[in-house]
Coordinates of C-alpha atoms in Angstrom, one line a residue:
X1 CA -5.3 30.0 -13.4
X2 CA -3.5 33.0 -14.4
X3 CA -0.6 31.0 -16.0
X4 CA 1.1 27.3 -16.1
X5 CA 4.0 28.8 -14.2
X6 CA 2.2 29.7 -11.2
X7 CA 1.9 25.8 -10.6
X8 CA 5.7 25.4 -10.3
X9 CA 6.7 23.0 -7.6
X10 CA 9.2 25.3 -6.4
X11 CA 6.7 28.1 -5.5
X12 CA 4.6 26.8 -2.9
X13 CA 3.0 29.0 -0.4
X14 CA 3.3 27.6 3.2
X15 CA 0.7 26.1 5.5
X16 CA 0.3 24.0 8.4
X17 CA -3.1 23.0 8.9
X18 CA -3.0 19.4 8.5
X19 CA -6.5 18.6 8.5
X20 CA -6.5 20.4 4.9
X21 CA -3.6 18.4 4.3
X22 CA -6.0 15.1 4.3
X23 CA -9.0 17.3 2.9
X24 CA -7.0 18.1 -0.1
X25 CA -5.5 14.6 -1.0
X26 CA -9.0 13.2 -0.5
X27 CA -10.2 15.7 -3.6
X28 CA -6.7 14.6 -5.4
X29 CA -7.9 11.5 -6.9
X30 CA -11.6 12.0 -7.3
X31 CA -12.8 12.6 -10.4
X32 CA -14.3 15.1 -12.7
X33 CA -17.9 13.8 -11.9
X34 CA -17.9 14.8 -8.3
X35 CA -17.6 12.3 -6.1
X36 CA -18.4 13.7 -2.6
X37 CA -18.4 12.6 1.1
X38 CA -19.4 9.3 1.2
X39 CA -19.5 6.2 -1.1
X40 CA -20.8 2.6 -0.2
X41 CA -20.0 -0.7 -2.2
X42 CA -22.5 -3.5 -2.7
X43 CA -21.7 -6.2 -5.3
X44 CA -23.8 -7.9 -7.9
X45 CA -23.2 -9.8 -10.7
X46 CA -24.6 -7.6 -13.2
X47 CA -21.7 -5.3 -13.9
X48 CA -21.0 -2.1 -12.9
X49 CA -23.2 0.5 -11.6
X50 CA -23.3 4.3 -10.4
X51 CA -25.5 6.4 -9.0
X52 CA -24.4 10.1 -7.0
X53 CA -26.4 12.5 -5.0
X54 CA -24.7 15.9 -3.7
X55 CA -23.9 13.4 -0.7
X56 CA -23.9 10.1 -1.5
X57 CA -22.3 8.0 -4.2
X58 CA -23.6 4.1 -4.6
X59 CA -20.9 1.6 -6.5
X60 CA -22.7 -1.7 -7.6
X61 CA -19.4 -3.6 -8.4
X62 CA -18.9 -6.8 -10.8
X63 CA -18.8 -9.6 -8.1
X64 CA -15.2 -10.6 -9.0
X65 CA -13.7 -7.0 -8.5
X66 CA -11.7 -6.7 -5.1
X67 CA -13.0 -4.0 -2.2
X68 CA -11.5 -1.2 -1.0
X69 CA -10.7 -3.1 2.1
X70 CA -8.9 -6.1 -0.4
X71 CA -6.4 -3.2 -2.3
X72 CA -5.5 -1.9 1.4
X73 CA -4.6 -5.3 2.7
X74 CA -2.8 -6.0 -0.4
X75 CA -0.6 -3.1 -0.1
X76 CA -0.3 -3.8 3.9
X77 CA 0.6 -7.2 3.0
X78 CA 3.4 -6.2 0.4
X79 CA 4.8 -3.7 2.3
X80 CA 4.8 -4.7 6.4
X81 CA 7.3 -2.1 7.7
X82 CA 5.9 1.3 9.3
X83 CA 5.3 4.6 7.3
X84 CA 5.7 7.7 8.9
X85 CA 2.3 9.5 9.9
X86 CA 2.9 12.3 7.4
X87 CA 3.7 9.8 4.3
X88 CA 1.0 7.3 5.4
X89 CA -1.8 9.3 6.0
X90 CA -1.7 10.3 2.4
X91 CA -0.9 7.3 1.1
X92 CA -3.8 5.5 2.8
X93 CA -5.9 8.3 1.3
X94 CA -4.8 8.0 -2.4
X95 CA -4.7 4.4 -2.6
X96 CA -8.7 4.3 -1.3
X97 CA -9.5 7.1 -4.2
X98 CA -7.2 5.2 -6.9
X99 CA -9.2 2.2 -6.3
X100 CA -12.2 3.8 -7.2
X101 CA -10.7 5.4 -10.2
X102 CA -9.3 1.9 -11.2
X103 CA -12.5 -0.4 -11.0
X104 CA -15.1 2.2 -12.8
X105 CA -16.3 0.5 -16.2
X106 CA -14.8 3.2 -18.0
X107 CA -11.4 3.1 -16.7
X108 CA -8.5 2.4 -19.2
X109 CA -4.8 2.5 -18.3
X110 CA -2.6 5.6 -20.3
X111 CA 0.6 6.7 -19.6
X112 CA -0.5 10.2 -18.9
X113 CA -2.5 9.4 -16.0
X114 CA 0.7 6.7 -14.7
X115 CA 2.8 10.1 -15.4
X116 CA 0.6 11.9 -13.4
X117 CA 0.7 9.3 -10.2
X118 CA 4.0 8.6 -10.7
X119 CA 4.7 12.7 -10.2
X120 CA 2.2 12.7 -7.4
X121 CA 3.9 10.0 -5.8
X122 CA 7.6 11.5 -5.9
X123 CA 6.6 15.0 -4.8
X124 CA 5.1 13.5 -1.7
X125 CA 7.9 11.0 -1.1
X126 CA 10.3 13.4 -1.3
X127 CA 12.8 13.4 1.3
X128 CA 11.7 10.1 2.9
X129 CA 14.5 8.6 4.8
X130 CA 14.9 5.3 2.6
X131 CA 15.6 5.2 -1.4
X132 CA 15.1 1.8 -0.8
X133 CA 11.8 1.6 1.2
X134 CA 10.5 4.7 -1.1
X135 CA 10.6 2.3 -3.9
X136 CA 9.3 -0.5 -2.3
X137 CA 6.6 1.3 -1.1
X138 CA 5.7 2.6 -4.9
X139 CA 5.8 -1.3 -6.2
X140 CA 3.5 -2.2 -3.3
X141 CA 1.1 0.5 -3.8
X142 CA 0.9 -0.2 -7.7
X143 CA 0.9 -4.0 -7.3
X144 CA -2.4 -3.7 -4.6
X145 CA -3.9 -2.1 -7.4
X146 CA -3.1 -5.2 -9.8
X147 CA -1.2 -3.1 -12.1
X148 CA 2.4 -3.1 -13.1
X149 CA 4.8 -0.6 -11.3
X150 CA 7.6 -1.2 -14.0
X151 CA 5.3 0.0 -16.8
X152 CA 4.1 3.1 -14.6
X153 CA 7.8 4.0 -14.3
X154 CA 8.7 3.4 -17.8
X155 CA 5.9 4.9 -19.8
X156 CA 6.3 8.0 -17.2
X157 CA 9.9 8.4 -18.2
X158 CA 8.9 8.2 -22.1
X159 CA 6.9 11.0 -21.8
X160 CA 9.5 12.9 -19.3
X161 CA 11.9 12.4 -22.2
X162 CA 9.3 13.7 -24.9
X163 CA 8.2 16.4 -23.4
X164 CA 11.7 18.0 -22.6
X165 CA 12.3 17.7 -26.3
X166 CA 9.3 19.7 -27.3
X167 CA 8.5 23.3 -27.6
X168 CA 5.2 25.0 -26.8
X169 CA 4.0 24.8 -30.3
X170 CA 5.3 21.1 -31.1
X171 CA 3.5 20.3 -27.4
X172 CA -0.1 21.0 -29.0
X173 CA 0.7 19.9 -32.3
X174 CA 1.0 15.8 -31.6
X175 CA -2.2 15.6 -33.9
X176 CA -0.4 16.1 -37.2
X177 CA 2.7 14.6 -36.3
X178 CA 3.8 10.7 -36.0
X179 CA 5.8 8.9 -33.2
X180 CA 5.1 7.0 -29.9
X181 CA 3.8 9.3 -27.7
X182 CA 1.9 11.4 -30.5
X183 CA 0.1 8.0 -30.8
X184 CA -0.8 7.6 -27.3
X185 CA -1.8 11.4 -27.0
X186 CA -4.0 10.7 -30.3
X187 CA -6.0 7.6 -28.5
X188 CA -6.4 9.5 -25.6
X189 CA -8.2 12.1 -27.5
X190 CA -10.2 9.8 -29.4
X191 CA -11.2 8.1 -26.4
X192 CA -12.1 11.6 -24.3
X193 CA -14.0 12.6 -27.5
X194 CA -16.0 9.5 -27.1
X195 CA -16.5 9.9 -23.4
X196 CA -17.8 6.0 -22.3
X197 CA -14.1 4.8 -23.1
X198 CA -12.1 7.6 -21.2
X199 CA -12.5 8.4 -17.2
X200 CA -10.5 11.7 -16.5
X201 CA -9.1 11.9 -13.0
X202 CA -7.0 14.3 -11.4
X203 CA -4.1 12.2 -12.0
X204 CA -4.1 12.8 -15.4
X205 CA -4.4 16.7 -15.1
X206 CA -1.0 16.4 -13.3
X207 CA 0.0 14.4 -15.9
X208 CA -0.8 17.3 -18.6
X209 CA 1.2 19.8 -16.0
X210 CA 4.1 17.9 -16.0
X211 CA 4.5 17.6 -19.6
X212 CA 3.7 21.5 -20.0
X213 CA 6.5 22.1 -17.0
X214 CA 9.2 19.9 -18.9
X215 CA 8.8 21.6 -22.3
X216 CA 9.0 24.9 -20.7
X217 CA 5.5 25.8 -22.1
X218 CA 4.9 28.6 -19.3
X219 CA 2.2 30.5 -21.5
X220 CA -1.5 29.8 -20.0
X221 CA -2.9 29.4 -23.7
X222 CA -1.1 26.3 -24.0
X223 CA -3.1 24.4 -21.4
X224 CA -6.1 25.7 -23.3
X225 CA -4.7 24.5 -26.6
X226 CA -3.7 21.6 -25.3
X227 CA -6.9 20.1 -23.7
X228 CA -8.6 21.4 -26.3
X229 CA -6.5 19.0 -28.7
X230 CA -7.2 16.3 -26.4
X231 CA -10.5 16.9 -25.8
X232 CA -10.4 17.6 -22.3
X233 CA -12.3 20.0 -20.4
X234 CA -9.9 23.0 -19.6
X235 CA -12.3 23.9 -16.1
X236 CA -11.9 20.5 -14.5
X237 CA -7.8 20.6 -15.5
X238 CA -7.7 24.2 -14.1
X239 CA -9.5 23.4 -10.8
X240 CA -7.5 20.0 -10.2
X241 CA -4.4 21.6 -10.7
X242 CA -5.1 23.9 -7.8
X243 CA -5.9 21.2 -5.9
X244 CA -3.0 19.3 -6.5
X245 CA -0.3 22.8 -5.4
X246 CA -2.5 23.1 -2.3
X247 CA -1.7 19.6 -1.7
X248 CA 1.9 20.0 -2.6
X249 CA 2.4 23.2 -0.4
X250 CA 0.6 21.7 2.5
X251 CA 2.9 18.7 2.0
X252 CA 6.2 20.9 2.4
X253 CA 5.0 22.2 5.7
X254 CA 4.2 18.8 7.3
X255 CA 7.5 17.6 6.5
X256 CA 9.1 20.6 7.9
X257 CA 7.2 19.9 10.9
X258 CA 8.3 16.4 10.8
X259 CA 11.9 17.0 10.5
X260 CA 11.8 19.9 13.6
X261 CA 10.0 17.3 15.6
X262 CA 12.8 14.8 14.8
X263 CA 15.6 16.8 15.5
X264 CA 14.1 17.9 18.7
X265 CA 14.0 14.1 20.0
X266 CA 17.3 13.3 18.9
X267 CA 18.6 16.4 20.5
X268 CA 16.9 15.4 23.8
X269 CA 18.0 11.7 23.2
X270 CA 21.5 13.0 23.3
X271 CA 20.9 15.2 26.4
X272 CA 19.7 12.4 28.4
X273 CA 22.7 10.1 27.7
X274 CA 24.9 13.1 28.5
X275 CA 23.3 13.6 31.5
X276 CA 23.4 9.8 32.4
X277 CA 26.7 9.8 31.9
X278 CA 27.8 12.7 34.1
X279 CA 25.4 11.0 36.7
X280 CA 27.5 8.2 36.3
X281 CA 31.0 9.7 36.7
X282 CA 29.5 11.2 40.0
X283 CA 28.9 8.2 41.3
X284 CA 32.3 6.5 40.9

């Protein structure tokens, strides 16, 4: 990644391959351990255990942990209205992947992860026909994962406000400073260093990017310094941000295609109504 600035939301390339949208979304929430191709579940009373290969990952979950089907069903029960396919396809993929993240043994909620998810969700749902429905979908999605949507929003807002007040230098100097957000970042760095109590994901990478964007930290070295301060592998972050950029660019095009389709259908309906009125006038 040449520079953080190259990932700006306003500089998205165009792509019309709908299958690539789904593929990119499937990759978005995978963690750095490389979940790929096929996942199967089996439950026992012995805790959580995962074994993986290049083509298969078997997750042994605690007997009281919900299944992917449970999580998806909870979402559908909480939000019963139809969702346009360009949004719903991606949402269904994301909720499956976030379920896998949530019920990993090493998962622990943190505000940077929340900021990343909120950023992804808001970008995905940008342009949704109803603001009220968009927020209802957000609430249903997070609650389906047995988490608190209000906490996600509040923590994301706190991080955004903090980042806007930072410079490129102060952003990476959090270890030597005091404050609520600084304390949160220090806790993440400590857990990431210990490996066992930190679960990296691409939502976390997007959260880091959002911090850089809001602080106007466009120098490529800043991301490297921030990753080092947080004990995060920069190569993983670079790769995951590329996936995110790719997903957003395809969503932009997909939404444009949907908008064009809706406009065409509206025009056809109007023409049918006009023709019907003209025919009725002739027969009178």
